[in-house]
Amino acid sequence: MVRRTDTRQRMLDSAAELFHQQGYHATGLNQLVAAGGAPKGSLYFHFPGGKEQLAAEAIGQSAERLCDTLRTIVANSPDVVTAVENVVDALATSLEESDFQRGCPLATVALDASGESEVIRQACADGYTSWHTIIAGALKTDKADHLATVVLATIEGGLLLAKTLHDTAPLRAIAPHLRTTLERELP
């Protein structure tokens, strides 16, 4: 079992950020090591599976961080419809504050590398599934699974368009439509 150290965590944190912004293929080993402030040999010491293992673990960490954010927003919102609007607003604000560099923490890698790496595909799938589970749990209806898919896919699409266009209007435009859909479908 690999020891958990500050170096390992720094490498995970910097990798998560680099993969989030640049994707898998545009992020090189030297860049990962330099950003993590570690000697080159430490990459394989901490991640024997190399870049692929580092990416999968960084994706898992990014997914869990967004899970924490989702849980907090749901817990602090008066109802699930408002929670969804608050999630959209938080994502739009984050995108604007990053000058459109930080969209979905999984999408860039999912589009870039999940077709050629089962480990990365599974990490992305697990991340999306964890978000879906939180959304479905908040919906509390027999249609929760279906509605959570609609909410997640709509937000993901809006986020991708907003990042690509450098304009949060597409992302912000989905909030009222999700409100209408959820109010119609929820008891």
mmCIF file of C-alpha atoms in Angstrom:
data_model
loop_
_atom_site.group_PDB
_atom_site.id
_atom_site.type_symbol
_atom_site.label_atom_id
_atom_site.label_comp_id
_atom_site.label_asym_id
_atom_site.label_seq_id
_atom_site.Cartn_x
_atom_site.Cartn_y
_atom_site.Cartn_z
ATOM 1 C CA MET A 1 0.000 0.000 0.000
ATOM 2 C CA VAL A 2 1.315 3.430 -0.978
ATOM 3 C CA ARG A 3 1.878 5.917 1.847
ATOM 4 C CA ARG A 4 -0.325 8.993 1.853
ATOM 5 C CA THR A 5 1.938 12.028 2.028
ATOM 6 C CA ASP A 6 1.778 15.753 1.462
ATOM 7 C CA THR A 7 3.668 15.245 -1.805
ATOM 8 C CA ARG A 8 1.101 12.726 -2.996
ATOM 9 C CA GLN A 9 -1.767 15.055 -2.112
ATOM 10 C CA ARG A 10 -0.073 18.033 -3.774
ATOM 11 C CA MET A 11 0.340 15.951 -6.912
ATOM 12 C CA LEU A 12 -3.329 14.927 -6.804
ATOM 13 C CA ASP A 13 -4.481 18.516 -6.257
ATOM 14 C CA SER A 14 -2.360 19.952 -9.053
ATOM 15 C CA ALA A 15 -3.273 17.088 -11.401
ATOM 16 C CA ALA A 16 -6.976 17.602 -10.716
ATOM 17 C CA GLU A 17 -6.610 21.280 -11.605
ATOM 18 C CA LEU A 18 -4.527 20.652 -14.732
ATOM 19 C CA PHE A 19 -6.779 17.881 -16.031
ATOM 20 C CA HIS A 20 -9.823 20.042 -15.273
ATOM 21 C CA GLN A 21 -8.497 22.913 -17.358
ATOM 22 C CA GLN A 22 -6.459 21.176 -20.062
ATOM 23 C CA GLY A 23 -7.698 17.614 -20.351
ATOM 24 C CA TYR A 24 -5.704 14.417 -20.186
ATOM 25 C CA HIS A 25 -3.629 14.510 -23.363
ATOM 26 C CA ALA A 26 -2.661 18.188 -23.136
ATOM 27 C CA THR A 27 -1.232 17.650 -19.648
ATOM 28 C CA GLY A 28 2.278 16.207 -19.742
ATOM 29 C CA LEU A 29 4.177 14.255 -17.118
ATOM 30 C CA ASN A 30 6.753 17.012 -16.632
ATOM 31 C CA GLN A 31 3.988 19.542 -16.105
ATOM 32 C CA LEU A 32 2.260 17.281 -13.571
ATOM 33 C CA VAL A 33 5.465 16.742 -11.614
ATOM 34 C CA ALA A 34 6.431 20.433 -11.686
ATOM 35 C CA ALA A 35 2.977 21.612 -10.657
ATOM 36 C CA GLY A 36 2.985 19.122 -7.797
ATOM 37 C CA GLY A 37 6.359 20.401 -6.624
ATOM 38 C CA ALA A 38 7.817 16.912 -6.622
ATOM 39 C CA PRO A 39 10.839 15.139 -8.068
ATOM 40 C CA LYS A 40 10.059 13.213 -11.247
ATOM 41 C CA GLY A 41 10.599 9.812 -9.636
ATOM 42 C CA SER A 42 7.916 10.537 -7.079
ATOM 43 C CA LEU A 43 5.169 10.262 -9.695
ATOM 44 C CA TYR A 44 5.734 6.535 -10.086
ATOM 45 C CA PHE A 45 6.447 6.096 -6.383
ATOM 46 C CA HIS A 46 3.054 7.528 -5.438
ATOM 47 C CA PHE A 47 1.224 6.383 -8.576
ATOM 48 C CA PRO A 48 2.740 3.108 -9.826
ATOM 49 C CA GLY A 49 0.159 3.091 -12.629
ATOM 50 C CA GLY A 50 1.632 6.369 -13.891
ATOM 51 C CA LYS A 51 -0.326 9.192 -15.435
ATOM 52 C CA GLU A 52 -3.419 7.035 -15.931
ATOM 53 C CA GLN A 53 -3.626 6.172 -12.229
ATOM 54 C CA LEU A 54 -2.962 9.783 -11.248
ATOM 55 C CA ALA A 55 -5.727 10.927 -13.595
ATOM 56 C CA ALA A 56 -8.227 8.386 -12.264
ATOM 57 C CA GLU A 57 -7.517 9.340 -8.662
ATOM 58 C CA ALA A 58 -7.603 13.065 -9.456
ATOM 59 C CA ILE A 59 -10.961 12.586 -11.186
ATOM 60 C CA GLY A 60 -12.257 10.749 -8.123
ATOM 61 C CA GLN A 61 -11.088 13.563 -5.882
ATOM 62 C CA SER A 62 -12.663 16.213 -8.119
ATOM 63 C CA ALA A 63 -15.930 14.291 -8.222
ATOM 64 C CA GLU A 64 -15.992 14.004 -4.435
ATOM 65 C CA ARG A 65 -15.340 17.714 -4.013
ATOM 66 C CA LEU A 66 -18.291 18.514 -6.245
ATOM 67 C CA CYS A 67 -20.357 15.970 -4.278
ATOM 68 C CA ASP A 68 -19.537 17.928 -1.125
ATOM 69 C CA THR A 69 -20.622 21.143 -2.831
ATOM 70 C CA LEU A 70 -23.861 19.543 -4.057
ATOM 71 C CA ARG A 71 -24.656 18.172 -0.587
ATOM 72 C CA THR A 72 -24.039 21.574 0.970
ATOM 73 C CA ILE A 73 -26.194 23.394 -1.566
ATOM 74 C CA VAL A 74 -29.031 20.872 -1.181
ATOM 75 C CA ALA A 75 -28.829 21.065 2.616
ATOM 76 C CA ASN A 76 -28.855 24.875 2.608
ATOM 77 C CA SER A 77 -31.672 25.310 0.083
ATOM 78 C CA PRO A 78 -35.334 25.457 1.124
ATOM 79 C CA ASP A 79 -36.360 22.900 -1.517
ATOM 80 C CA VAL A 80 -34.888 20.802 -4.301
ATOM 81 C CA VAL A 81 -35.999 23.144 -7.088
ATOM 82 C CA THR A 82 -34.182 26.048 -5.458
ATOM 83 C CA ALA A 83 -31.205 23.753 -4.828
ATOM 84 C CA VAL A 84 -30.937 23.010 -8.556
ATOM 85 C CA GLU A 85 -31.070 26.726 -9.338
ATOM 86 C CA ASN A 86 -28.395 27.350 -6.699
ATOM 87 C CA VAL A 87 -26.181 24.651 -8.220
ATOM 88 C CA VAL A 88 -26.504 26.240 -11.661
ATOM 89 C CA ASP A 89 -25.686 29.642 -10.188
ATOM 90 C CA ALA A 90 -22.648 28.285 -8.306
ATOM 91 C CA LEU A 91 -21.304 26.613 -11.450
ATOM 92 C CA ALA A 92 -21.860 29.749 -13.531
ATOM 93 C CA THR A 93 -20.118 31.895 -10.932
ATOM 94 C CA SER A 94 -17.172 29.486 -10.748
ATOM 95 C CA LEU A 95 -16.885 29.496 -14.530
ATOM 96 C CA GLU A 96 -16.889 33.306 -14.651
ATOM 97 C CA GLU A 97 -14.386 33.609 -11.794
ATOM 98 C CA SER A 98 -11.997 31.262 -13.609
ATOM 99 C CA ASP A 99 -12.254 33.275 -16.822
ATOM 100 C CA PHE A 100 -14.014 30.284 -18.400
ATOM 101 C CA GLN A 101 -11.133 27.898 -17.676
ATOM 102 C CA ARG A 102 -12.897 25.686 -15.121
ATOM 103 C CA GLY A 103 -16.059 24.046 -16.385
ATOM 104 C CA CYS A 104 -17.067 20.579 -15.274
ATOM 105 C CA PRO A 105 -14.178 18.901 -13.425
ATOM 106 C CA LEU A 106 -14.790 15.641 -15.318
ATOM 107 C CA ALA A 107 -15.982 16.612 -18.775
ATOM 108 C CA THR A 108 -12.652 17.629 -20.279
ATOM 109 C CA VAL A 109 -11.022 14.330 -19.325
ATOM 110 C CA ALA A 110 -14.148 12.297 -20.098
ATOM 111 C CA LEU A 111 -14.264 13.657 -23.639
ATOM 112 C CA ASP A 112 -10.499 13.467 -24.064
ATOM 113 C CA ALA A 113 -9.511 10.065 -22.731
ATOM 114 C CA SER A 114 -12.400 7.874 -21.608
ATOM 115 C CA GLY A 115 -12.645 6.231 -25.026
ATOM 116 C CA GLU A 116 -9.137 4.809 -24.787
ATOM 117 C CA SER A 117 -8.691 4.154 -21.074
ATOM 118 C CA GLU A 118 -11.097 1.955 -19.153
ATOM 119 C CA VAL A 119 -9.621 3.166 -15.854
ATOM 120 C CA ILE A 120 -10.313 6.803 -16.739
ATOM 121 C CA ARG A 121 -13.722 5.998 -18.227
ATOM 122 C CA GLN A 122 -14.707 4.222 -15.017
ATOM 123 C CA ALA A 123 -13.455 7.081 -12.830
ATOM 124 C CA CYS A 124 -15.538 9.536 -14.870
ATOM 125 C CA ALA A 125 -18.568 7.235 -14.792
ATOM 126 C CA ASP A 126 -18.242 6.854 -11.023
ATOM 127 C CA GLY A 127 -18.036 10.626 -10.637
ATOM 128 C CA TYR A 128 -21.127 11.279 -12.725
ATOM 129 C CA THR A 129 -22.966 8.482 -10.924
ATOM 130 C CA SER A 130 -22.141 10.020 -7.540
ATOM 131 C CA TRP A 131 -23.586 13.373 -8.631
ATOM 132 C CA HIS A 132 -26.643 11.648 -10.088
ATOM 133 C CA THR A 133 -27.176 9.823 -6.787
ATOM 134 C CA ILE A 134 -27.144 13.069 -4.801
ATOM 135 C CA ILE A 135 -29.591 14.733 -7.179
ATOM 136 C CA ALA A 136 -31.908 11.711 -7.231
ATOM 137 C CA GLY A 137 -31.811 11.502 -3.433
ATOM 138 C CA ALA A 138 -32.826 15.138 -3.150
ATOM 139 C CA LEU A 139 -35.758 14.696 -5.547
ATOM 140 C CA LYS A 140 -37.565 12.125 -3.366
ATOM 141 C CA THR A 141 -40.014 10.861 -5.959
ATOM 142 C CA ASP A 142 -40.570 7.639 -7.858
ATOM 143 C CA LYS A 143 -39.346 9.534 -10.938
ATOM 144 C CA ALA A 144 -36.119 10.596 -9.173
ATOM 145 C CA ASP A 145 -33.771 8.522 -11.323
ATOM 146 C CA HIS A 146 -35.208 9.830 -14.579
ATOM 147 C CA LEU A 147 -35.394 13.434 -13.362
ATOM 148 C CA ALA A 148 -31.858 13.329 -11.965
ATOM 149 C CA THR A 149 -30.629 12.241 -15.398
ATOM 150 C CA VAL A 150 -32.473 15.160 -17.014
ATOM 151 C CA VAL A 151 -31.086 17.630 -14.453
ATOM 152 C CA LEU A 152 -27.511 16.352 -14.691
ATOM 153 C CA ALA A 153 -27.470 16.146 -18.492
ATOM 154 C CA THR A 154 -29.037 19.596 -18.825
ATOM 155 C CA ILE A 155 -26.566 21.194 -16.429
ATOM 156 C CA GLU A 156 -23.638 19.413 -18.072
ATOM 157 C CA GLY A 157 -24.731 20.597 -21.518
ATOM 158 C CA GLY A 158 -25.288 24.151 -20.318
ATOM 159 C CA LEU A 159 -21.889 24.184 -18.647
ATOM 160 C CA LEU A 160 -20.172 22.923 -21.794
ATOM 161 C CA LEU A 161 -21.868 25.553 -23.958
ATOM 162 C CA ALA A 162 -21.092 28.310 -21.472
ATOM 163 C CA LYS A 163 -17.417 27.344 -21.306
ATOM 164 C CA THR A 164 -17.119 27.053 -25.074
ATOM 165 C CA LEU A 165 -18.884 30.360 -25.763
ATOM 166 C CA HIS A 166 -17.217 32.211 -22.860
ATOM 167 C CA ASP A 167 -20.682 33.265 -21.788
ATOM 168 C CA THR A 168 -22.721 31.911 -18.885
ATOM 169 C CA ALA A 169 -26.008 32.779 -20.617
ATOM 170 C CA PRO A 170 -26.576 29.183 -21.866
ATOM 171 C CA LEU A 171 -25.972 27.803 -18.386
ATOM 172 C CA ARG A 172 -28.120 30.404 -16.665
ATOM 173 C CA ALA A 173 -30.873 29.887 -19.263
ATOM 174 C CA ILE A 174 -31.430 26.296 -18.181
ATOM 175 C CA ALA A 175 -32.360 27.161 -14.576
ATOM 176 C CA PRO A 176 -35.895 28.414 -15.269
ATOM 177 C CA HIS A 177 -36.548 25.462 -17.583
ATOM 178 C CA LEU A 178 -35.380 22.994 -14.958
ATOM 179 C CA ARG A 179 -37.608 24.786 -12.420
ATOM 180 C CA THR A 180 -40.625 24.377 -14.718
ATOM 181 C CA THR A 181 -39.825 20.718 -15.379
ATOM 182 C CA LEU A 182 -39.276 19.866 -11.724
ATOM 183 C CA GLU A 183 -42.331 21.754 -10.498
ATOM 184 C CA ARG A 184 -44.437 19.890 -13.065
ATOM 185 C CA GLU A 185 -42.953 16.478 -12.210
ATOM 186 C CA LEU A 186 -42.545 16.650 -8.441
ATOM 187 C CA PRO A 187 -45.419 15.955 -6.053
#
